[in-house]
Every structure is written in C-alpha cells, then in structure tokens.
Tab-separated table of C-alpha atoms in Angstrom:
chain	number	residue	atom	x	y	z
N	1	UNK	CA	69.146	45.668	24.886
N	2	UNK	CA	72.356	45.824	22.832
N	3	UNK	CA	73.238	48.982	20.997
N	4	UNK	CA	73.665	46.575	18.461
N	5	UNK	CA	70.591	44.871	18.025
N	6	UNK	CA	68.854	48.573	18.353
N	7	UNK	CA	70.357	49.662	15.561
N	8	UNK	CA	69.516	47.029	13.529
N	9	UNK	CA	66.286	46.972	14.784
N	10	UNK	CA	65.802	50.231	14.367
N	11	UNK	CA	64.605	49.833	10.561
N	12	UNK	CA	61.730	47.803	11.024
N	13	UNK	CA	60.256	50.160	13.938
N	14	UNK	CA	59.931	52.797	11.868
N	15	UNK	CA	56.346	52.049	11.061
N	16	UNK	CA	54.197	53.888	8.088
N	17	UNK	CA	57.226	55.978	7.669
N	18	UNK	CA	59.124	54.493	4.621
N	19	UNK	CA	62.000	57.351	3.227
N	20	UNK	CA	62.632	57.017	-0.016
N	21	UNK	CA	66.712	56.154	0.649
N	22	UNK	CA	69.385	57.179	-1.637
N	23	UNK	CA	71.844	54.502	-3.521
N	24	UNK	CA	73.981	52.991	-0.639
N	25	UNK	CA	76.912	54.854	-1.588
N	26	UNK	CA	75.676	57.362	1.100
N	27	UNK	CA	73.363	54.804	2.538
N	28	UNK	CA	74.959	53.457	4.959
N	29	UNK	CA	75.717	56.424	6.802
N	30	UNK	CA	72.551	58.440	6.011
N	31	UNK	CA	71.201	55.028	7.775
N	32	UNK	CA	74.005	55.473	11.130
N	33	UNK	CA	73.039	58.596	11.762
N	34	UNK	CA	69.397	58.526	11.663
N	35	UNK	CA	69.976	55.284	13.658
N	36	UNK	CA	72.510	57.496	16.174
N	37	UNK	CA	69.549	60.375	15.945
N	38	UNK	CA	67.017	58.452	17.301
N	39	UNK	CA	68.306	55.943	19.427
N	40	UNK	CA	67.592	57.230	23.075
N	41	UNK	CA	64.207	57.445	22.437
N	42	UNK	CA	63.739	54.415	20.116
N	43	UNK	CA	65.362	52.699	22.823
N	44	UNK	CA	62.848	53.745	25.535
N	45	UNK	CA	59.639	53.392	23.602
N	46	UNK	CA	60.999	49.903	21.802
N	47	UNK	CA	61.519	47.951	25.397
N	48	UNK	CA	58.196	49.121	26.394
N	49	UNK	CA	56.065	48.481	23.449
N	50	UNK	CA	57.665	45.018	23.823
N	51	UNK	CA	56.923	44.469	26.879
N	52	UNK	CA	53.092	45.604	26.920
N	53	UNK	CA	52.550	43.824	23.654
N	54	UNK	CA	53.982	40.583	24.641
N	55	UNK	CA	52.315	40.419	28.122
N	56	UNK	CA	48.588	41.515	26.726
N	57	UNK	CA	49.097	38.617	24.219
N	58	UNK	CA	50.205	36.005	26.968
N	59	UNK	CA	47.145	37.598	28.612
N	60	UNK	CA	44.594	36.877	26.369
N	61	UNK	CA	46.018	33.661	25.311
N	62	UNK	CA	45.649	33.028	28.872
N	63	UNK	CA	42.155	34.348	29.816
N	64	UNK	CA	41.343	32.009	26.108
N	65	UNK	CA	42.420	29.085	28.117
N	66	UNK	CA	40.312	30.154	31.184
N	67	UNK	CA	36.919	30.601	28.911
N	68	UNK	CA	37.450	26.812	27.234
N	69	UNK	CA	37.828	25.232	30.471
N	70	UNK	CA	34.971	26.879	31.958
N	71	UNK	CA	32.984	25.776	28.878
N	72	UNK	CA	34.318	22.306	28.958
N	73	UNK	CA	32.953	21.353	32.226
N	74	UNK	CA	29.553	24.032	32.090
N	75	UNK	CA	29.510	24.161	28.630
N	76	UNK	CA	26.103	22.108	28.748
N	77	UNK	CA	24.019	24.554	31.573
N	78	UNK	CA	22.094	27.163	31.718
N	79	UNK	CA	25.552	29.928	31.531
N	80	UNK	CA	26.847	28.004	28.862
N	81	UNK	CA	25.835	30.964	26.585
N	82	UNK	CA	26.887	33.552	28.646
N	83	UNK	CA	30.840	31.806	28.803
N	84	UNK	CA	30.693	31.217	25.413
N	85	UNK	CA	29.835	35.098	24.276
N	86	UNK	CA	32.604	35.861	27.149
N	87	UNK	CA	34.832	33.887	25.047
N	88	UNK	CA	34.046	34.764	21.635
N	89	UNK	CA	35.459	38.211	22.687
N	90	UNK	CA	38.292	37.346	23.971
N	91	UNK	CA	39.031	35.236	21.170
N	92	UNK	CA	38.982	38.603	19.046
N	93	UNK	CA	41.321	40.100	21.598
N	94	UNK	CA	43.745	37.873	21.102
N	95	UNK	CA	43.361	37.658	17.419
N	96	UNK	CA	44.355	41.551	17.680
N	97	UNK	CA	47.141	40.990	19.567
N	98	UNK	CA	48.735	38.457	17.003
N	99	UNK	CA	48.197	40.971	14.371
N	100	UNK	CA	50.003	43.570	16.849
N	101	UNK	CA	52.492	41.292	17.995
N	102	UNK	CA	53.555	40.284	14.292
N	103	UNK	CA	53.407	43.987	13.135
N	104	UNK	CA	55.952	45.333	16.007
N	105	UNK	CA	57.687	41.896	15.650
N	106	UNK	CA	57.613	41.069	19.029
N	107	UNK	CA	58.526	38.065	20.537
N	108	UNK	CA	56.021	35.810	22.293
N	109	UNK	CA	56.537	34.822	26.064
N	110	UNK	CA	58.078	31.456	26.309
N	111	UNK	CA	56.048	30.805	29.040
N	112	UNK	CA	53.166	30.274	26.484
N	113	UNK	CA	52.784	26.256	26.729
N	114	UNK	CA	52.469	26.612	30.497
N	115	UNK	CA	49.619	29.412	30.110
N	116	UNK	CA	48.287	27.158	28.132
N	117	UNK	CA	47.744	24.090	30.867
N	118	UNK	CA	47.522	26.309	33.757
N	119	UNK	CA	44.573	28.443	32.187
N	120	UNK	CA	42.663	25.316	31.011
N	121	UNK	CA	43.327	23.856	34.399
N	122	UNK	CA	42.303	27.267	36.769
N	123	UNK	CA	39.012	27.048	34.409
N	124	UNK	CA	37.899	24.226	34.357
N	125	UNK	CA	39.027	23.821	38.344
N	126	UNK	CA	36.735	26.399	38.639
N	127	UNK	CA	33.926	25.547	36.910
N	128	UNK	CA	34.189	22.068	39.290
N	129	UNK	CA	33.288	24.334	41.907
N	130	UNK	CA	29.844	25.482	40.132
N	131	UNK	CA	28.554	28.335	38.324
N	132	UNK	CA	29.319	30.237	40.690
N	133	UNK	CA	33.129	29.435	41.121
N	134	UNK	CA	32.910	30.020	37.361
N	135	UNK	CA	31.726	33.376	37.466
N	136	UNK	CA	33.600	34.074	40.820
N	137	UNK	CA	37.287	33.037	38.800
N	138	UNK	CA	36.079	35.714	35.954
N	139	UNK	CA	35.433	38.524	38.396
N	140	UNK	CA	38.834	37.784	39.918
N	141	UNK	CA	40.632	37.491	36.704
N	142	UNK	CA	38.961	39.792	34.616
N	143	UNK	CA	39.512	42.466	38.160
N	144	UNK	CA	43.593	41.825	37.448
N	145	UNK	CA	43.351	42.460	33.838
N	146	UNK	CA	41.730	45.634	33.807
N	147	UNK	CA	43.806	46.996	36.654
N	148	UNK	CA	46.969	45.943	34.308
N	149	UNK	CA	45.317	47.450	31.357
N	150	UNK	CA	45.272	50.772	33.065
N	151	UNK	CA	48.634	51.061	34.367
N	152	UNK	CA	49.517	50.330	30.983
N	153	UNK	CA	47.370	53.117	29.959
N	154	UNK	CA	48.823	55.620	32.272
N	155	UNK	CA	52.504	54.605	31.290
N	156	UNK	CA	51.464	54.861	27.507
N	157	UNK	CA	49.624	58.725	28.114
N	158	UNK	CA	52.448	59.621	30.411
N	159	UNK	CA	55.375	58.703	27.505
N	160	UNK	CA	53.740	60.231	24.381
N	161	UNK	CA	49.722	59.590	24.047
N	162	UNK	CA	50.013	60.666	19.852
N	163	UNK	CA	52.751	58.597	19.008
N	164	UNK	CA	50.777	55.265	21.181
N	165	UNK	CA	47.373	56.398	19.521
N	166	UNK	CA	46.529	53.740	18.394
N	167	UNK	CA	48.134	51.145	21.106
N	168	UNK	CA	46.104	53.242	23.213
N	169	UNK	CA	43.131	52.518	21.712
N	170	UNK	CA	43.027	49.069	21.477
N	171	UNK	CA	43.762	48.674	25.211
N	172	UNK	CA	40.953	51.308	26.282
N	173	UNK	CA	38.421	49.092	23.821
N	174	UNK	CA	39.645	46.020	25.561
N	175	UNK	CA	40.102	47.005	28.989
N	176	UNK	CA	36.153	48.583	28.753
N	177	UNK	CA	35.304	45.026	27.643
N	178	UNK	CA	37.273	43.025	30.785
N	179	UNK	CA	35.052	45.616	32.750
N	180	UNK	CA	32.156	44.489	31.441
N	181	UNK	CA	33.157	40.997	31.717
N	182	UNK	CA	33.645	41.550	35.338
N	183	UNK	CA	30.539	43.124	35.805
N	184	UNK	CA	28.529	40.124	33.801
N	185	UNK	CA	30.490	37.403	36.483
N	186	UNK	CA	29.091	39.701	39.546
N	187	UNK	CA	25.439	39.359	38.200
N	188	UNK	CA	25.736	35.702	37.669
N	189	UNK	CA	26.130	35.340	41.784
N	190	UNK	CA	30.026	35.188	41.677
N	191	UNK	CA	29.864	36.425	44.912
N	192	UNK	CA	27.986	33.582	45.686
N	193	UNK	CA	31.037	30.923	45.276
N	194	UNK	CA	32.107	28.667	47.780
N	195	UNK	CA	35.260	30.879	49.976
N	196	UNK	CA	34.838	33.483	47.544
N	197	UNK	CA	36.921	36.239	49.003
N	198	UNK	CA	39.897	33.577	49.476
N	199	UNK	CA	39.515	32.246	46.132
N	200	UNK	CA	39.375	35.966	44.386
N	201	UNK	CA	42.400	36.562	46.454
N	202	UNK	CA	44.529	33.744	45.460
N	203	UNK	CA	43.167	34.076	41.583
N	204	UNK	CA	44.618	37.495	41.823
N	205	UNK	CA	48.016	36.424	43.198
N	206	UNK	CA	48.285	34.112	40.005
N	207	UNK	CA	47.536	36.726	37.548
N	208	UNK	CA	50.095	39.033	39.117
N	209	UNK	CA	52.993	36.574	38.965
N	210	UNK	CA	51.683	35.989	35.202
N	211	UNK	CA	51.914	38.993	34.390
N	212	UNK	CA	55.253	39.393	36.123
N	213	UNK	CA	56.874	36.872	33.838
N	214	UNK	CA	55.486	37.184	30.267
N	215	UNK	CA	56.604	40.558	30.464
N	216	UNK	CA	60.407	39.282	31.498
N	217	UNK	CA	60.440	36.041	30.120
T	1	UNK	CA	53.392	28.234	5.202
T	2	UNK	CA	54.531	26.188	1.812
T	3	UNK	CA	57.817	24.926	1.818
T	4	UNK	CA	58.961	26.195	-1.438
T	5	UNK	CA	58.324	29.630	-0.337
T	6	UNK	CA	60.545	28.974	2.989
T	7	UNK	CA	62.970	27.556	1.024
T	8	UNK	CA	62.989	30.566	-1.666
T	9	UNK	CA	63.352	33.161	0.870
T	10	UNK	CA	66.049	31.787	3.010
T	11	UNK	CA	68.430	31.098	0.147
T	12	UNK	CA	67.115	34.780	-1.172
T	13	UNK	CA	68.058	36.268	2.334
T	14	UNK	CA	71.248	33.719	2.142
T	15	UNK	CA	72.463	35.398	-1.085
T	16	UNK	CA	71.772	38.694	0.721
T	17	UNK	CA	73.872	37.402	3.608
T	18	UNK	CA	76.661	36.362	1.313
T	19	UNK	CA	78.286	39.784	1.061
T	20	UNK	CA	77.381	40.996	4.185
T	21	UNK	CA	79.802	38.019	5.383
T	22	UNK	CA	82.097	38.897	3.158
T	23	UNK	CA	82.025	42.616	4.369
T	24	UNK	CA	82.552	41.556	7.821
T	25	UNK	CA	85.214	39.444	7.202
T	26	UNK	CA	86.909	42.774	6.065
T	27	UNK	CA	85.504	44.607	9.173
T	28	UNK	CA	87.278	42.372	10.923
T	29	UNK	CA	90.643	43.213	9.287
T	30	UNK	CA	90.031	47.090	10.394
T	31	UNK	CA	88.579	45.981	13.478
T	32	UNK	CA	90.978	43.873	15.836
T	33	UNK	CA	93.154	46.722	16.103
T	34	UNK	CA	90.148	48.576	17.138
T	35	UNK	CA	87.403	47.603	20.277
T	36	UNK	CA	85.194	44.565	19.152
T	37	UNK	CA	81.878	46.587	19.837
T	38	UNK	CA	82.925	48.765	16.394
T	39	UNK	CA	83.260	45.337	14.966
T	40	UNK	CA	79.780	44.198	16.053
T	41	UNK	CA	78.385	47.900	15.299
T	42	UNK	CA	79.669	47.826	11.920
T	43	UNK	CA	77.893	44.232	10.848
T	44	UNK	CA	74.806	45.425	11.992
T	45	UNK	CA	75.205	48.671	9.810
T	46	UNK	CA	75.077	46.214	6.889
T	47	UNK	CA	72.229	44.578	7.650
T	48	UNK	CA	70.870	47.184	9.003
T	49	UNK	CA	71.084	48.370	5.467
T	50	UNK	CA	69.207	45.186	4.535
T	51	UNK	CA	66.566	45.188	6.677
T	52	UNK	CA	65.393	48.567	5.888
T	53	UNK	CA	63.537	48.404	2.522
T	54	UNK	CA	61.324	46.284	0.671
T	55	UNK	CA	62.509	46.751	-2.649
T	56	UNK	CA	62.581	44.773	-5.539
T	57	UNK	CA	65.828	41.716	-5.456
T	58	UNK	CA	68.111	43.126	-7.650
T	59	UNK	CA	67.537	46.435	-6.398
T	60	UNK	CA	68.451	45.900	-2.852
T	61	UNK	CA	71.270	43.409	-3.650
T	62	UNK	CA	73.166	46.090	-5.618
T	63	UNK	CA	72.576	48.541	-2.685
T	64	UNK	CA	74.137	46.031	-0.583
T	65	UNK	CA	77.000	45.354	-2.860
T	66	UNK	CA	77.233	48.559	-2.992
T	67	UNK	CA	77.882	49.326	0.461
T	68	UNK	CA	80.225	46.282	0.640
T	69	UNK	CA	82.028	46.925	-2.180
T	70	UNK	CA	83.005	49.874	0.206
T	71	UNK	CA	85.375	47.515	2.725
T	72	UNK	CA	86.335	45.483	-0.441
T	73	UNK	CA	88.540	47.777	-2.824
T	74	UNK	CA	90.682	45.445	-4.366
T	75	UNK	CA	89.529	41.623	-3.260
T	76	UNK	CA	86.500	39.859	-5.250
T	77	UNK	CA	85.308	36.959	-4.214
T	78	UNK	CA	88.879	34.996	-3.710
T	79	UNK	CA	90.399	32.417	-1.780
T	80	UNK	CA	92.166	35.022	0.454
T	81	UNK	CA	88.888	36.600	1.681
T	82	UNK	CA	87.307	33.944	2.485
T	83	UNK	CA	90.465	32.958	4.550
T	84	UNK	CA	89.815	36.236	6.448
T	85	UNK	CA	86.323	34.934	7.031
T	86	UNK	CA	87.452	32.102	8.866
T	87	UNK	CA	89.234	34.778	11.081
T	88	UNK	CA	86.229	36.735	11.576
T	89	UNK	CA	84.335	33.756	12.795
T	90	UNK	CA	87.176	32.620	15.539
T	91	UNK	CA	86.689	36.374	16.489
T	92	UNK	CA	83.170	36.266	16.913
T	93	UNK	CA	84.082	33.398	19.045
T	94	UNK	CA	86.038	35.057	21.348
T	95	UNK	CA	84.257	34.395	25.189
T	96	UNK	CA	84.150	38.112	25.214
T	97	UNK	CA	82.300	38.720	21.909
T	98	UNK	CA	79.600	36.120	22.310
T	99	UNK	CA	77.163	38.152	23.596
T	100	UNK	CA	77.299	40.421	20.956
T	101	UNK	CA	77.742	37.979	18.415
T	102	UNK	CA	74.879	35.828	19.439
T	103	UNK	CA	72.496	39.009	19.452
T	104	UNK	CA	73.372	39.284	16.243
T	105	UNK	CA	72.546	35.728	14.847
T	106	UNK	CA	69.129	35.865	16.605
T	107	UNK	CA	68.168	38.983	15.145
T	108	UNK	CA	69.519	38.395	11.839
T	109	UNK	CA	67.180	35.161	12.399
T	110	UNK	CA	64.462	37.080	13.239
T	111	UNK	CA	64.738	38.960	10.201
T	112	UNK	CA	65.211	36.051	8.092
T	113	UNK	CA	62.164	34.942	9.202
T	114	UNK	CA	60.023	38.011	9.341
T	115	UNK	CA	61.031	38.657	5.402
T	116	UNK	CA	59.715	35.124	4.677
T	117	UNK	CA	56.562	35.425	6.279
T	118	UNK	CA	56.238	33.934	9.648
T	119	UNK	CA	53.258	35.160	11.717
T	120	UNK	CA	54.001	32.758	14.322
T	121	UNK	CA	53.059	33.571	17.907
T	122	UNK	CA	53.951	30.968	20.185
T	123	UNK	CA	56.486	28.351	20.631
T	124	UNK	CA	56.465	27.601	16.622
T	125	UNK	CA	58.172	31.476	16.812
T	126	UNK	CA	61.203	29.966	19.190
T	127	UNK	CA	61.540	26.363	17.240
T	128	UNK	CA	61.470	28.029	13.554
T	129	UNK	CA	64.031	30.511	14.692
T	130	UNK	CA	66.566	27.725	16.349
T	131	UNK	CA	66.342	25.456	13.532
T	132	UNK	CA	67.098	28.555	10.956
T	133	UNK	CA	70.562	29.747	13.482
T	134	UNK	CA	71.509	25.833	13.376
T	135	UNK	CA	71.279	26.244	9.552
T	136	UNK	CA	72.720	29.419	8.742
T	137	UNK	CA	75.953	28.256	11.439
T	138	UNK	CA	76.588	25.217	9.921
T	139	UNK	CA	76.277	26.332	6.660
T	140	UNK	CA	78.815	29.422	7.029
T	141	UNK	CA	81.771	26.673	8.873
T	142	UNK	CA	80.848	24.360	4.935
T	143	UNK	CA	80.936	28.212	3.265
T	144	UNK	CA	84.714	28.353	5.379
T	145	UNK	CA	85.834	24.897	3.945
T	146	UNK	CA	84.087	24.736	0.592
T	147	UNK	CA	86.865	24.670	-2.712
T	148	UNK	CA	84.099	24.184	-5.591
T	149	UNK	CA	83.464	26.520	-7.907
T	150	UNK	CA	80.556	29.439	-6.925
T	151	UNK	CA	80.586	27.392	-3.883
T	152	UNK	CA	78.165	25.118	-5.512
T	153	UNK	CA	78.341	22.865	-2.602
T	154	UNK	CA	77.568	25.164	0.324
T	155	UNK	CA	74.114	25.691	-1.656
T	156	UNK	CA	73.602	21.992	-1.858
T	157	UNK	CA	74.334	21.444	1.194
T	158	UNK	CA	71.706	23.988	2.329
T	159	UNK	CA	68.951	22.922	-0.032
T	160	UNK	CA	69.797	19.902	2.215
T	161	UNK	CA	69.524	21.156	4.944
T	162	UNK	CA	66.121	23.015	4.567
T	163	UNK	CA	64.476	19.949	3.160
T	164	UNK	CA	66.166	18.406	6.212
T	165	UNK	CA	64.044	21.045	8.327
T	166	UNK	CA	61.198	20.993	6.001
T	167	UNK	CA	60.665	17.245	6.851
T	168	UNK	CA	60.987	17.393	10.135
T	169	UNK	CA	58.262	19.862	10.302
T	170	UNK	CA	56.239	17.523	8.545
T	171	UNK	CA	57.058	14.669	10.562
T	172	UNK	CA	56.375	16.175	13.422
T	173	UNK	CA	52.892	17.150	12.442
T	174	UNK	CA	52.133	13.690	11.255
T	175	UNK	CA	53.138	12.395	14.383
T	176	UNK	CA	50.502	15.031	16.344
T	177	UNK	CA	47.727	13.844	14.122
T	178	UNK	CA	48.791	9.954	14.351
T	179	UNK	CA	48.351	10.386	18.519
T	180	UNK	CA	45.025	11.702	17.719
T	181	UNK	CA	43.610	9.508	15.729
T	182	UNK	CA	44.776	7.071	18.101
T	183	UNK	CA	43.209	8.594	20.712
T	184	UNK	CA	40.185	8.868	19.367
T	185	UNK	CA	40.604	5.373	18.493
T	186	UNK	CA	41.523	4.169	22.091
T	187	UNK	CA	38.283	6.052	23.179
T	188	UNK	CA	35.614	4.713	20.762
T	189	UNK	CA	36.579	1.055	21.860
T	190	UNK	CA	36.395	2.015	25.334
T	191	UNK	CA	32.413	3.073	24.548
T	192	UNK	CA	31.624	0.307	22.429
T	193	UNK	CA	32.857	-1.991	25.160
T	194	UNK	CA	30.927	-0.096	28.008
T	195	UNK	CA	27.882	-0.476	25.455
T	196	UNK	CA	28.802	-3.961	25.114
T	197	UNK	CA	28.784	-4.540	28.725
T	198	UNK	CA	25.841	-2.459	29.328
T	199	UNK	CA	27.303	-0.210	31.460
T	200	UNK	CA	25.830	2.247	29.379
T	201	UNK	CA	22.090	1.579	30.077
T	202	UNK	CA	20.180	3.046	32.887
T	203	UNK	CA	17.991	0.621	34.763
C-alpha cells in the first residue's frame, strides 16, 4: 500500500473516535503527525482487516450461491427445509458482512461475478448427484470455512484481541454456525454420497484457491 | 440511490476538490525541485484534511480554504494559476509518477463515493467508481482549457456529464429488465405450445 493512500486513508479508519479538530490553520499538520504517529501500525492492522473482510464477504456470497443451487434442483424434497434454514443463515451472514464491508470501506473481490456462476453451478452440480451429494458438498464446504474462520481468529487474538473485539465476534458467531452446518450435512447421510471422500477432497481444493484469490484479487 | 442526490454530492465534493487542485498546482511549484513522493504526500495532506470530518458545508470548505490559502499567498483564482495547473497535471503524468498519481484518483474516488452514499458491494462498487475517475479526468483537462467566467462551463459540462452517467445507469437497467421479460416471454410460449401439442398430458 502507498504511504500515500495510508495517509489519506488514515481518516476514515479511525472508527468511533471523532477529535474535535482545531481550524485548519494548525490542521493540517496536527492531521500529518497523527497520520506519521500511527502509521506503522495503521498500516499493519488496515491490510489485514481488508483482507479478512473482503474474503469472508466473497465467502458468504459464495456459500449464498451454493445454498440456491442446492435448493433449485432439491428445493421440492423432503431436505428442502433443511437447505432452505441452511440458507436463511447464511443469507444473514452475508448481510453482516456488507454492513462490515461498507463500514471499513473495503473493497469487494472482483472475482465476485465468477463466485457467483461457479457457486450456483458446484450447488446445483451437487444436488444432481442426490441428497446426499447435497449434504456431502456442505460438509466439504462448510469443513473449509470454519478452518479459515479460525486461522483468522488466531491471527486476529494474536495482533490485538481488544482492538478486533468486535471483528472477533462476529467470526466466532459465524464460524460456530458453519460448524453446525457441517454437523447438520453429516446427519443427513453426506457420507453417504456417491465417491464421497474424492468429492470432499476436490470441494476442498476449490474453496482453498477461493479463498486464495478474494483475499488478493 | 436517486440521481439528484448523486449529482448533489459529486459537484459538492467537486467544489471541495476545486481548491485542493488549486493547492496542488502550487505544490507543484515547491515540489519539482524537490522528490515527487513530497508532491504526492502533500495532495493527500489536503484531502486528507477533507476526508476527515463530517461537518457542516461551509464549515469544512473554509477549513479547506483555509489550509490552501496556506500555498496560495498572493494568487486568487487567476489565469496564471490555473496555468500552473496544467503543469501539475503533465507532472502527474510523468511514467514515474503514475503510480502514485493513480492511487490517488482511485482513492479520492472512493471517497467521493463513500461521502455520497454508496453501499455497493460487488461489481456496481468497481463500475460506479470508473465512471466517476472518467468524469472527474475529463472534467479537470475542460477546468485546464475553460476561459468563461467562474468557469461556468466546466460545471455544465459536468452536469453533462453526470446526467450522461445517470442515463446510462438507467439504460442499462432497462435493458436487464427488457431480457427478462423477454425471457419470460420466450418461455410461456414454449408451454402453451407443449400444452398445445399435448406434450404436456400424461397418458
């Protein structure tokens, strides 16, 4: 990141924590040096936050995608409820993460268009394959998410866990969520899907070269 | 997002931008004797300045004045400085300074945008924000050239140019709900005719 955009984006980072300023006479450099004060760390925690924020939401958006094309094609059975609830939460995930994403003004992954296809397509694929292949492509995905989740977890404690409270938060409430997701496919016979340990393999492959570029790109 | 407030708050920001130019075209002056990453430091300071607060218009305008009035002791708003401005730009040119300078356009951009209200979160958030840089360029090279008095025809000719976007927007959304209706269309005959041919019916 340029020094240059940092500074100027140093203003809008400092969330809840409006100074009253004095007339710009002295403004401008009361502003450099409380730029030049707290730029090192600014700098660290501002890449990261970006990063996390903008990946999660290509995440959701993603795992969104996944849900309606499973419920496109089993929409109509018997675990057409059990999608849908699986769904509704994740539409309130990513509903958080716009919020987020707007408040830290964080720019969304390019790549979002091609989440969008490629989810509907992996779930409804999947669903193709039965109930079973439905529920086999959650355990796999939702298995990637959480595992992300918590590495983003430990990186967040490890920085600063007070000044991340309340990042922190919402990714322990939704990574305890994906868990139970997870556990929900394994009880509707995920295990039961047609090359299941190949398929849960190559699911997890995906998500990792997902998550590889939203965060980049 | 209504037009009218789009439109409002760009030429709001714009007016905010105005002196910012103008102190960068003085920048400039101190500057190319000095390394071009004070020059791009220095713009940011200003709008720095302007991104910070959330004060009322006038307010925030005089602070920026203020701080502009700084790099412009004697000058007003004259011919000559706006000379220097076309110097600045050809600066900002330079091969070497374009990665600084185009950091700086998308984040001034991004503010522009943020201050007017976009919650965008997906590939509205990288159109909205190309359209806006094609905008604010264009209109700073007719700010460069423009003779008429309070440059009365650089804010024309970005009215113009926002409806210009404006429309397109529009357009472009009429066009997405044209397809599908169409579709739609396309796919109710196709039902009546399997009806019709009784393809339909289950023996």
């Amino acid at each position: 990141m340029s020094c240059a955009q940092l500074m100027g984006s140093c203003f809008p980072w400092r969330l809840g924590t409006v100074a009253p300023r004095h007339l710009s006479a002295y403004g401008r450099r009361i502003s450099v040096r409380f730029c030049s004060s707290g730029l090192t760390l600014d700098k660290i925690s501002r890449a990261a936050v970006d990063r996390i924020i903008r990946v999660d939401h290509a995440g959701e958006y993603g795992a969104n995608r996944i849900y309606a094309g499973q419920m496109a094609v089993l929409g109509r059975t018997s675990v057409g409820p059990v999608i849908q609830k699986m769904w509704d939460q994740e539409k309130d995930h990513l509903k958080k993460f716009n919020e987020l994403m707007v408040a830290y003004r964080v720019r969304p992954t390019i790549l979002m268009p091609f989440w969008n296809v490629v989810g509907f397509a992996l779930g409804a694929g999947t669903a193709l394959l039965g109930k079973e292949g439905a529920m086999a492509c959650t355990v796999a995905v939702e298995e990637s998410i959480a595992h992300h989740y918590n590495n983003q977890i430990r990186a967040l404690m490890e920085e600063d866990p007070e000044k991340y409270n309340e990042l922190l938060q919402v990714i322990k409430k939704f990574r305890d969520e994906e868990l139970e997701h997870h556990d929900i496919g394994l009880e509707h016979d995920a295990e039961l899907a047609p090359a299941y340990a190949v398929l849960k393999r190559l699911i997890q492959a995906g998500c990792s070269v997902a998550i590889y570029l939203s965060e980049r790109i | 997002m209504s037009s009218q407030r789009v439109l409002r708050g760009v030429t709001k920001l714009w007016s905010l931008v105005r002196p910012i130019s103008h102190a960068r075209q003085q920048a400039v002056r101190r500057a190319v004797p000095m390394s071009l990453s004070d020059l791009g430091l220095r713009y940011t300071d200003q709008s720095g300045e302007e991104e910070e607060d959330h004060e009322s218009e006038e307010q925030l305008q005089h602070r920026i004045l203020t701080a502009a009035l700084e790099f412009v002791p004697a000058h007003g708003w004259t011919a000559e400085a706006i000379a220097e401005g076309a110097q600045a730009l050809s600066i900002l040119m330079l091969p070497h300074n374009i990665p600084s300078s185009l950091s700086l356009l998308t984040s001034m951009v991004d503010d522009m945008w943020h201050y007017a209200g976009d919650q965008s979160t997906d590939l509205n958030w990288y159109t909205r924000r190309a359209v806006l840089a094609g905008i604010y360029n264009t209109t700073e090279l007719v700010m460069m050239q423009d003779s008429s008095p309070d440059f009365e025809d650089t804010w024309r000719f970005l009215e113009n140019r926002i409806n210009d976007a404006m429309n397109l927007g529009h357009t472009a959304k009429q066009v997405k709900y044209t397809g599908e209706a169409l579709v739609q269309g396309l796919m109710g005959a196709a039902v009546t005719l399997k009806n019709l041919t009784g393809l339909n019916q289950r023996r």
